[in-house]
Coordinates of C-alpha atoms and ligand atoms in Angstrom, one line a residue:
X278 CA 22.3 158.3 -131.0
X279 CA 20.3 158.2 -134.1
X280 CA 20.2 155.2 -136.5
X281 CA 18.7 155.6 -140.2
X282 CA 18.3 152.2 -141.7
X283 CA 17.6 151.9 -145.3
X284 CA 15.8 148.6 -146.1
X285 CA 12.8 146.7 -148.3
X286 CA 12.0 144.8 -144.8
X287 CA 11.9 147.2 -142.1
X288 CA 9.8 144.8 -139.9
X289 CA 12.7 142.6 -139.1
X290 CA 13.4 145.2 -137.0
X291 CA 11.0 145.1 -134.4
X292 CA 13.3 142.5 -132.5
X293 CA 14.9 145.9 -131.5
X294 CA 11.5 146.8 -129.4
X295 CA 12.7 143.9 -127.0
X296 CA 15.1 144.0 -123.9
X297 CA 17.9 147.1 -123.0
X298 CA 17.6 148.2 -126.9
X299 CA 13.6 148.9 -126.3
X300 CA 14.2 150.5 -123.2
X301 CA 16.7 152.6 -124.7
X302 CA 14.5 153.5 -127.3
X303 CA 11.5 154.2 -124.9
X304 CA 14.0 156.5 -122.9
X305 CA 15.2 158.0 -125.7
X306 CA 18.7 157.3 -125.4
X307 CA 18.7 156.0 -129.1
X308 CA 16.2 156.6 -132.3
X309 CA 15.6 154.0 -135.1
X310 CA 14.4 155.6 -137.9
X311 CA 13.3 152.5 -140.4
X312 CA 13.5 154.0 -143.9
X313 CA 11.6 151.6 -146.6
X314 CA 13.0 151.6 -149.8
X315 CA 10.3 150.0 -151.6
X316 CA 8.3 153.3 -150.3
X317 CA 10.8 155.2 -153.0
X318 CA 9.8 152.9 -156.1
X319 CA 8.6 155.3 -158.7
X320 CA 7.1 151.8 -160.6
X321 CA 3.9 150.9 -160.6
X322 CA 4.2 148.0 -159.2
X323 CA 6.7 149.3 -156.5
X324 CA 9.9 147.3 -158.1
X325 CA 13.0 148.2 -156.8
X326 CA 15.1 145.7 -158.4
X327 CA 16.5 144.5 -162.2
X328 CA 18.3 141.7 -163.7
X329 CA 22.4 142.2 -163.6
X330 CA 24.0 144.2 -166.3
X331 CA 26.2 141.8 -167.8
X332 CA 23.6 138.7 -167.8
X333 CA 24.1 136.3 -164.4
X334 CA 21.9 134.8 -161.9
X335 CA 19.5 137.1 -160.0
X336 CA 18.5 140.7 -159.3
X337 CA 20.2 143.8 -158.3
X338 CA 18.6 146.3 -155.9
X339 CA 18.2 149.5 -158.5
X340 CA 20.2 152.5 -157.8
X341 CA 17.8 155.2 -158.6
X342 CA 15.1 153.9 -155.6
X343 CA 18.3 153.5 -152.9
X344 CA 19.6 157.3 -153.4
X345 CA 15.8 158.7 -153.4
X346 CA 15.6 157.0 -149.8
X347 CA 18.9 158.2 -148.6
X348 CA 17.8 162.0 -149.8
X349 CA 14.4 161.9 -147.7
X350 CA 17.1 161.6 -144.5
X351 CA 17.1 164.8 -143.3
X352 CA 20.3 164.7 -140.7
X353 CA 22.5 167.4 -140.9
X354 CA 25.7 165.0 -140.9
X355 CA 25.5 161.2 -141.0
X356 CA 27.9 158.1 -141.3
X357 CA 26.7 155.7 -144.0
X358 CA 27.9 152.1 -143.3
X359 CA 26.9 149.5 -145.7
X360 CA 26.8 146.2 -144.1
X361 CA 28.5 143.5 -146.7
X362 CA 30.9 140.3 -146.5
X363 CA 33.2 142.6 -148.5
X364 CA 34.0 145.2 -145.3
X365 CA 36.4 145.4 -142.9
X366 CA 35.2 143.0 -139.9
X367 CA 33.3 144.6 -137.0
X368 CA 35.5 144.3 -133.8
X369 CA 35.1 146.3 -129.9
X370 CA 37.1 149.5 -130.6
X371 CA 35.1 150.1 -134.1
X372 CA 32.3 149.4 -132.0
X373 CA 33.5 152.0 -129.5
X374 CA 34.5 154.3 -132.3
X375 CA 31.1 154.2 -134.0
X376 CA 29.5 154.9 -130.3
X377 CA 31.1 158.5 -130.9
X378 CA 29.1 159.3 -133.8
X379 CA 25.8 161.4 -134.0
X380 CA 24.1 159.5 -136.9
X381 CA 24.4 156.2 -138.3
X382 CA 22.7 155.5 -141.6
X383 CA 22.8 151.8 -141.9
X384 CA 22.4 150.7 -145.7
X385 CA 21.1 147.0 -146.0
X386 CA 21.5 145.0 -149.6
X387 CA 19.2 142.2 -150.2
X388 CA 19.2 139.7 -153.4
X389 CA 23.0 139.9 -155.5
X390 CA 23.2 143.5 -153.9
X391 CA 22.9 147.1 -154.6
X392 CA 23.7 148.6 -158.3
X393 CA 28.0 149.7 -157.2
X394 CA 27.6 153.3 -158.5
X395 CA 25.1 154.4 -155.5
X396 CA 27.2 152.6 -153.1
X397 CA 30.1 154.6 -154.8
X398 CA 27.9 157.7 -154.3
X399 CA 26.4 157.3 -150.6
X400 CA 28.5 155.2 -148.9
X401 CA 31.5 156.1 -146.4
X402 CA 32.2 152.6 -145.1
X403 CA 31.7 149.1 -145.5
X404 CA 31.2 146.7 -142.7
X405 CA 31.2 142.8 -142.3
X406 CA 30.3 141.1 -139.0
X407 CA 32.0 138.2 -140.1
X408 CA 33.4 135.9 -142.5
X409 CA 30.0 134.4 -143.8
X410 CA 27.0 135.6 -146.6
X411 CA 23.2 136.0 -145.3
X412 CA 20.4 136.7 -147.5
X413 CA 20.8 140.7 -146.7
X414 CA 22.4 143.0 -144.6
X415 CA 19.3 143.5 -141.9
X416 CA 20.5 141.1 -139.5
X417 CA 24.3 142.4 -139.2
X418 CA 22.6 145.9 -138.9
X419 CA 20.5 144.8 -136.2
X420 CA 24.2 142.9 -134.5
X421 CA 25.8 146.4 -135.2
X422 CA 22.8 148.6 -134.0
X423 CA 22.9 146.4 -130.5
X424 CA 26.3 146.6 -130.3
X425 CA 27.1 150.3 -130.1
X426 CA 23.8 151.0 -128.5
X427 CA 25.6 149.7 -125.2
X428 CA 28.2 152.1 -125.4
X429 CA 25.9 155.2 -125.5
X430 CA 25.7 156.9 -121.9
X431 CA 22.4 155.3 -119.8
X432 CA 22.0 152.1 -121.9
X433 CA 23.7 149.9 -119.5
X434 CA 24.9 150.4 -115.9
X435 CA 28.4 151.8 -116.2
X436 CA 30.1 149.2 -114.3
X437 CA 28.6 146.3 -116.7
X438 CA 30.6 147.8 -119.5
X439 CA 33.9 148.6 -117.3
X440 CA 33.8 144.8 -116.0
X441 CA 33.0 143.2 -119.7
X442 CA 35.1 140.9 -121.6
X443 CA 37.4 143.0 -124.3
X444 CA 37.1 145.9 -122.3
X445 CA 40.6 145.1 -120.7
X446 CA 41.3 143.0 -123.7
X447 CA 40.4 139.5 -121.5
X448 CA 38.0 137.2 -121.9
X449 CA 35.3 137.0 -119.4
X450 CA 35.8 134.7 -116.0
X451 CA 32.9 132.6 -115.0
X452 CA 29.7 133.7 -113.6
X453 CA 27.3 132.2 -110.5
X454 CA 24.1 132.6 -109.2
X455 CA 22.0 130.7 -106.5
X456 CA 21.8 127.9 -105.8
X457 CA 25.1 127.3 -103.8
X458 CA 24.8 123.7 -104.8
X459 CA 23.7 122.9 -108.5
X460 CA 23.5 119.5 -109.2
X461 CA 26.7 118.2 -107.6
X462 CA 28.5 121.3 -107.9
X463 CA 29.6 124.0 -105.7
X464 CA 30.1 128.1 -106.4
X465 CA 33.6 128.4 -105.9
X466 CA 33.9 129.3 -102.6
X467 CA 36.2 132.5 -102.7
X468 CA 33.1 134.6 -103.9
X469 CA 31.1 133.4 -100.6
X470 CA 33.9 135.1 -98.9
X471 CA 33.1 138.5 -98.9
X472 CA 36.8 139.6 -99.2
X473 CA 36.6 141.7 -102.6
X474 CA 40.2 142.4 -102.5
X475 CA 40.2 138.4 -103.2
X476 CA 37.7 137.8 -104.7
X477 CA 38.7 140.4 -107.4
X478 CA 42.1 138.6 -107.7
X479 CA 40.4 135.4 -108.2
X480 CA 38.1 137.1 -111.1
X481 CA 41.7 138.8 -112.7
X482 CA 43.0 135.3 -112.7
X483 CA 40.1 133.5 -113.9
X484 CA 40.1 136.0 -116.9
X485 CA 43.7 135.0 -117.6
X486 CA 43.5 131.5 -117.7
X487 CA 40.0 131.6 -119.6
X488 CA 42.1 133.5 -122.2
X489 CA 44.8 130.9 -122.2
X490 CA 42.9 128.6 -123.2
X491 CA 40.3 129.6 -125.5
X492 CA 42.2 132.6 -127.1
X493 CA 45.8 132.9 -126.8
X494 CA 46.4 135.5 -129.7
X495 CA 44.3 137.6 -127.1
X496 CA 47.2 137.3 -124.0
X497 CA 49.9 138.3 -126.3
X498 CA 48.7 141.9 -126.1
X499 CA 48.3 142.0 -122.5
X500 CA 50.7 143.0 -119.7
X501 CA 50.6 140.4 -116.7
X502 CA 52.0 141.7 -113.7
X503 CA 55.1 138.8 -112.0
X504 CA 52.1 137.5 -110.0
X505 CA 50.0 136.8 -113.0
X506 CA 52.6 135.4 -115.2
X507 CA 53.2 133.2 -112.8
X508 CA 49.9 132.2 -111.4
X509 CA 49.6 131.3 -115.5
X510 CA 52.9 129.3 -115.3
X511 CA 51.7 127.2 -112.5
X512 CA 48.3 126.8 -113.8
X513 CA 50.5 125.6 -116.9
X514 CA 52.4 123.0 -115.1
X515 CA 49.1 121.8 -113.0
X516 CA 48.0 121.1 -116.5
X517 CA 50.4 119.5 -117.8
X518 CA 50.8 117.0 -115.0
X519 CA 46.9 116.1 -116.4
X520 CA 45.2 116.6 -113.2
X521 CA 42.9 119.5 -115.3
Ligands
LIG15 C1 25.1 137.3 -153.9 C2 25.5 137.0 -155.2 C3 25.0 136.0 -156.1 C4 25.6 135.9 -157.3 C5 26.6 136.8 -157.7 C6 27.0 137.8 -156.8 C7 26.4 137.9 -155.6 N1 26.6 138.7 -154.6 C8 25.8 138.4 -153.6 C9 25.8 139.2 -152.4 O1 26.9 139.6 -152.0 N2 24.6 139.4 -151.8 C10 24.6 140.3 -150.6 C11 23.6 139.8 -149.7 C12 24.3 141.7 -151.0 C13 24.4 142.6 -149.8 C14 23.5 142.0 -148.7 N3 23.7 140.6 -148.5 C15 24.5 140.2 -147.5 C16 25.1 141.0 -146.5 N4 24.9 139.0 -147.3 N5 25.7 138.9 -146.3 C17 25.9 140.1 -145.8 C18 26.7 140.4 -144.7 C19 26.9 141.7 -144.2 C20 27.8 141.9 -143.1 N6 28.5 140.9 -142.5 C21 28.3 139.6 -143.0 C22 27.4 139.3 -144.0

Protein backbone atom coordinates (compact mmCIF):
# COMPACT_ATOMS: atom_id res chain seq x y z
CA UNK A 1 0.00 0.00 0.00
CA UNK A 2 1.22 3.38 -0.78
CA UNK A 3 0.37 6.49 1.29
CA UNK A 4 1.09 10.21 -0.15
CA UNK A 5 0.74 12.64 2.69
CA UNK A 6 0.59 16.22 1.84
CA UNK A 7 1.69 18.37 4.86
CA UNK A 8 3.92 21.69 6.08
CA UNK A 9 5.16 19.20 9.04
CA UNK A 10 6.16 16.05 7.66
CA UNK A 11 8.32 15.30 10.76
CA UNK A 12 5.41 14.40 12.91
CA UNK A 13 5.49 11.54 11.06
CA UNK A 14 8.44 9.77 12.17
CA UNK A 15 6.24 8.20 15.01
CA UNK A 16 5.28 5.95 12.05
CA UNK A 17 9.25 4.53 12.04
CA UNK A 18 8.22 2.85 15.46
CA UNK A 19 6.53 -0.60 16.17
CA UNK A 20 4.40 -3.07 13.43
CA UNK A 21 4.03 0.37 11.11
CA UNK A 22 8.09 0.53 10.89
CA UNK A 23 8.44 -2.94 10.39
CA UNK A 24 5.93 -2.79 7.76
CA UNK A 25 7.68 -0.05 6.16
CA UNK A 26 11.15 -1.77 6.43
CA UNK A 27 9.49 -4.94 4.74
CA UNK A 28 7.94 -3.06 2.34
CA UNK A 29 4.50 -3.95 2.93
CA UNK A 30 3.54 -0.20 3.05
CA UNK A 31 5.31 3.17 1.58
CA UNK A 32 4.95 6.66 3.20
CA UNK A 33 5.78 9.12 0.88
CA UNK A 34 5.87 12.61 3.02
CA UNK A 35 5.09 15.34 0.57
CA UNK A 36 6.08 19.00 2.05
CA UNK A 37 4.02 21.61 1.02
CA UNK A 38 6.05 24.40 2.14
CA UNK A 39 8.71 22.74 -0.46
CA UNK A 40 5.91 24.11 -3.31
CA UNK A 41 5.91 27.86 -2.10
CA UNK A 42 6.91 29.85 -5.08
CA UNK A 43 7.41 32.99 -2.24
CA UNK A 44 10.45 34.05 -1.17
CA UNK A 45 9.98 33.56 1.98
CA UNK A 46 8.37 30.05 1.41
CA UNK A 47 4.66 31.34 2.66
CA UNK A 48 2.03 29.04 2.02
CA UNK A 49 -0.59 30.78 3.68
CA UNK A 50 -2.98 34.27 3.62
CA UNK A 51 -5.38 36.06 5.60
CA UNK A 52 -9.24 34.81 4.90
CA UNK A 53 -11.16 36.33 2.11
CA UNK A 54 -13.93 37.88 3.76
CA UNK A 55 -11.86 39.46 6.80
CA UNK A 56 -11.85 36.86 10.23
CA UNK A 57 -9.44 35.57 12.49
CA UNK A 58 -6.37 33.75 11.12
CA UNK A 59 -4.82 32.22 7.94
CA UNK A 60 -5.87 30.03 5.21
CA UNK A 61 -3.44 27.41 3.75
CA UNK A 62 -3.15 29.03 -0.14
CA UNK A 63 -4.55 27.00 -2.90
CA UNK A 64 -1.99 27.57 -5.54
CA UNK A 65 1.01 25.81 -3.20
CA UNK A 66 -1.48 22.65 -2.16
CA UNK A 67 -2.34 21.73 -5.96
CA UNK A 68 1.51 22.22 -7.03
CA UNK A 69 2.25 19.43 -4.29
CA UNK A 70 -0.58 17.09 -5.30
CA UNK A 71 0.74 17.38 -9.14
CA UNK A 72 4.46 16.33 -8.17
CA UNK A 73 2.54 12.78 -7.11
CA UNK A 74 3.26 10.73 -9.75
CA UNK A 75 0.64 7.58 -9.04
CA UNK A 76 -1.18 6.42 -11.81
CA UNK A 77 -4.52 6.35 -9.70
CA UNK A 78 -4.95 7.63 -6.11
CA UNK A 79 -7.70 8.22 -3.46
CA UNK A 80 -7.47 11.71 -1.89
CA UNK A 81 -8.97 11.82 1.61
CA UNK A 82 -8.85 15.02 3.39
CA UNK A 83 -8.85 14.57 6.98
CA UNK A 84 -11.41 17.30 8.71
CA UNK A 85 -14.13 17.47 11.60
CA UNK A 86 -16.40 18.09 8.63
CA UNK A 87 -16.23 14.21 7.12
CA UNK A 88 -17.95 11.33 7.55
CA UNK A 89 -16.48 9.58 10.86
CA UNK A 90 -13.86 6.82 10.45
CA UNK A 91 -15.28 3.48 11.50
CA UNK A 92 -13.83 -0.60 10.94
CA UNK A 93 -15.43 -1.42 7.53
CA UNK A 94 -14.20 2.13 6.02
CA UNK A 95 -11.11 1.11 7.48
CA UNK A 96 -11.35 -2.31 5.74
CA UNK A 97 -12.61 -0.63 2.62
CA UNK A 98 -9.74 1.82 2.37
CA UNK A 99 -7.36 -1.41 2.97
CA UNK A 100 -8.57 -2.28 -0.75
CA UNK A 101 -7.06 0.64 -2.29
CA UNK A 102 -3.67 1.06 -4.09
CA UNK A 103 -2.88 4.73 -3.10
CA UNK A 104 -3.93 6.88 -0.44
CA UNK A 105 -3.11 10.53 -0.78
CA UNK A 106 -3.77 11.91 2.69
CA UNK A 107 -4.28 15.74 2.52
CA UNK A 108 -3.57 17.46 6.08
CA UNK A 109 -5.01 21.32 6.73
CA UNK A 110 -3.29 23.27 9.34
CA UNK A 111 -4.35 26.90 10.72
CA UNK A 112 -8.45 27.81 9.63
CA UNK A 113 -7.86 25.32 6.75
CA UNK A 114 -7.22 24.98 3.10
CA UNK A 115 -8.52 27.70 0.50
CA UNK A 116 -12.30 25.39 -0.48
CA UNK A 117 -11.73 25.64 -4.30
CA UNK A 118 -8.52 23.09 -4.16
CA UNK A 119 -10.32 20.88 -1.91
CA UNK A 120 -13.20 21.15 -4.46
CA UNK A 121 -10.57 20.34 -7.19
CA UNK A 122 -8.36 17.36 -5.53
CA UNK A 123 -10.30 15.93 -3.11
CA UNK A 124 -12.58 12.63 -3.33
CA UNK A 125 -13.41 12.26 0.34
CA UNK A 126 -13.44 13.76 3.55
CA UNK A 127 -12.77 12.06 6.74
CA UNK A 128 -13.19 12.84 10.54
CA UNK A 129 -11.78 10.47 13.24
CA UNK A 130 -14.05 11.96 15.56
CA UNK A 131 -16.23 14.47 16.88
CA UNK A 132 -13.51 16.98 18.12
CA UNK A 133 -10.97 19.90 16.29
CA UNK A 134 -6.93 19.54 16.58
CA UNK A 135 -4.62 22.00 15.35
CA UNK A 136 -4.31 20.06 11.81
CA UNK A 137 -5.13 17.00 10.21
CA UNK A 138 -1.47 15.18 10.78
CA UNK A 139 -2.38 13.29 13.69
CA UNK A 140 -5.84 11.80 12.31
CA UNK A 141 -3.69 10.83 9.19
CA UNK A 142 -1.21 9.20 11.24
CA UNK A 143 -4.68 7.27 13.33
CA UNK A 144 -5.90 6.49 9.73
CA UNK A 145 -2.46 5.46 8.25
CA UNK A 146 -2.11 2.87 11.41
CA UNK A 147 -5.38 1.78 11.03
CA UNK A 148 -5.55 0.29 7.53
CA UNK A 149 -1.90 -0.58 7.57
CA UNK A 150 -3.17 -3.68 9.77
CA UNK A 151 -5.37 -4.81 7.24
CA UNK A 152 -2.76 -5.01 4.45
CA UNK A 153 -1.62 -8.83 4.00
CA UNK A 154 1.89 -9.51 6.40
CA UNK A 155 1.34 -6.57 8.74
CA UNK A 156 -0.08 -8.49 11.47
CA UNK A 157 -0.40 -12.30 12.07
CA UNK A 158 -3.63 -13.30 10.41
CA UNK A 159 -5.27 -14.66 13.41
CA UNK A 160 -4.65 -11.22 15.48
CA UNK A 161 -6.99 -9.60 13.10
CA UNK A 162 -9.62 -12.68 12.79
CA UNK A 163 -9.79 -12.74 16.85
CA UNK A 164 -9.98 -8.62 17.21
CA UNK A 165 -12.77 -6.70 18.60
CA UNK A 166 -15.31 -5.38 15.66
CA UNK A 167 -14.20 -8.05 13.60
CA UNK A 168 -17.31 -10.19 14.61
CA UNK A 169 -18.97 -6.90 15.66
CA UNK A 170 -18.04 -7.75 19.69
CA UNK A 171 -16.10 -6.06 21.88
CA UNK A 172 -12.96 -7.71 23.00
CA UNK A 173 -13.06 -10.30 26.25
CA UNK A 174 -10.35 -9.84 28.70
CA UNK A 175 -6.83 -10.65 28.36
CA UNK A 176 -3.97 -12.55 30.88
CA UNK A 177 -0.52 -13.08 31.14
CA UNK A 178 1.74 -14.46 33.86
CA UNK A 179 1.73 -14.25 36.72
CA UNK A 180 -1.11 -16.74 37.73
CA UNK A 181 -1.54 -14.69 40.83
CA UNK A 182 -1.39 -10.77 40.57
CA UNK A 183 -1.77 -9.13 43.60
CA UNK A 184 -4.64 -11.00 45.06
CA UNK A 185 -6.06 -12.03 41.95
CA UNK A 186 -6.33 -15.19 40.03
CA UNK A 187 -6.37 -15.86 35.90
CA UNK A 188 -9.61 -17.24 35.52
CA UNK A 189 -9.05 -20.63 35.70
CA UNK A 190 -10.91 -22.05 32.51
CA UNK A 191 -7.82 -20.80 30.30
CA UNK A 192 -5.37 -22.97 32.59
CA UNK A 193 -7.54 -25.69 31.38
CA UNK A 194 -6.24 -26.52 28.24
CA UNK A 195 -9.82 -27.49 26.89
CA UNK A 196 -9.99 -24.89 23.84
CA UNK A 197 -13.43 -26.09 22.93
CA UNK A 198 -14.11 -24.28 26.51
CA UNK A 199 -12.04 -22.04 26.72
CA UNK A 200 -13.25 -20.58 23.38
CA UNK A 201 -16.80 -20.65 24.84
CA UNK A 202 -15.74 -18.79 27.74
CA UNK A 203 -13.95 -16.04 25.41
CA UNK A 204 -17.47 -15.99 23.02
CA UNK A 205 -19.27 -15.23 26.28
CA UNK A 206 -16.89 -12.88 27.82
CA UNK A 207 -17.26 -10.84 24.45
CA UNK A 208 -21.00 -10.85 24.96
CA UNK A 209 -21.29 -9.65 28.31
CA UNK A 210 -18.33 -7.09 27.84
CA UNK A 211 -20.62 -5.75 25.03
CA UNK A 212 -23.60 -5.61 27.33
CA UNK A 213 -22.32 -3.58 29.27
CA UNK A 214 -20.14 -1.13 27.80
CA UNK A 215 -21.87 -0.96 24.31
CA UNK A 216 -25.34 -2.20 23.96
CA UNK A 217 -26.17 -0.45 20.49
CA UNK A 218 -23.31 -2.91 19.43
CA UNK A 219 -25.51 -6.41 20.55
CA UNK A 220 -28.47 -5.21 18.73
CA UNK A 221 -26.73 -6.17 15.43
CA UNK A 222 -25.60 -9.45 16.51
CA UNK A 223 -27.19 -12.90 16.33
CA UNK A 224 -26.73 -14.93 19.70
CA UNK A 225 -27.28 -18.39 19.41
CA UNK A 226 -30.31 -19.86 22.47
CA UNK A 227 -27.18 -20.60 24.44
CA UNK A 228 -25.90 -17.16 24.30
CA UNK A 229 -29.02 -15.33 24.77
CA UNK A 230 -29.36 -17.08 27.64
CA UNK A 231 -26.01 -17.22 29.20
CA UNK A 232 -26.72 -13.10 28.82
CA UNK A 233 -30.17 -13.55 30.53
CA UNK A 234 -28.67 -15.16 33.49
CA UNK A 235 -25.75 -13.08 33.71
CA UNK A 236 -28.64 -10.41 33.68
CA UNK A 237 -30.52 -11.71 36.59
CA UNK A 238 -27.04 -12.53 38.59
CA UNK A 239 -26.82 -8.86 38.27
CA UNK A 240 -29.58 -7.70 39.17
CA UNK A 241 -29.78 -9.65 42.43
CA UNK A 242 -26.43 -7.15 43.09
CA UNK A 243 -23.97 -9.85 43.64
CA UNK A 244 -21.82 -8.26 40.41
C1 LIG B 1 -10.44 26.65 12.44
C2 LIG B 1 -11.14 27.83 12.33
C3 LIG B 1 -11.05 29.04 13.00
C4 LIG B 1 -11.89 30.08 12.64
C5 LIG B 1 -12.82 29.90 11.62
C6 LIG B 1 -12.89 28.68 10.95
C7 LIG B 1 -12.04 27.68 11.33
N1 LIG B 1 -11.93 26.45 10.83
C8 LIG B 1 -10.95 25.85 11.46
C9 LIG B 1 -10.59 24.51 11.12
O1 LIG B 1 -11.45 23.74 10.77
N2 LIG B 1 -9.28 24.18 11.15
C10 LIG B 1 -8.90 22.86 10.74
C11 LIG B 1 -7.74 22.36 11.56
C12 LIG B 1 -8.54 22.84 9.29
C13 LIG B 1 -8.19 21.44 8.85
C14 LIG B 1 -7.14 20.81 9.74
N3 LIG B 1 -7.52 20.99 11.12
C15 LIG B 1 -8.15 19.99 11.77
C16 LIG B 1 -8.44 18.72 11.34
N4 LIG B 1 -8.63 20.10 12.99
N5 LIG B 1 -9.23 18.96 13.36
C17 LIG B 1 -9.12 18.10 12.36
C18 LIG B 1 -9.68 16.78 12.40
C19 LIG B 1 -9.58 15.95 11.31
C20 LIG B 1 -10.16 14.68 11.38
N6 LIG B 1 -10.82 14.27 12.47
C21 LIG B 1 -10.93 15.08 13.54
C22 LIG B 1 -10.36 16.34 13.54
Amino acid sequence: MKFNVLTLFPEMFSSLNESIIGRSKEKGLIDINLINIRDFSKNKHKKVDDTPYGGGAGMVMEPTVVYDAFKSIKDKKTKVIYLSPQGKTLNQQKVQDLAKEESITLLCGHYEGIDQRVIDTIVDEEISIGDYVLTGGELPAMVLIDSVSRYIEGVLKEESIKEESFTNGLLEYPQYTRPEMFLDKRVPEILLSGNHQKIDEWRRNQSIINTYIKRPDLLKEINLSEKEQKMLEEYKNLKEGGSK
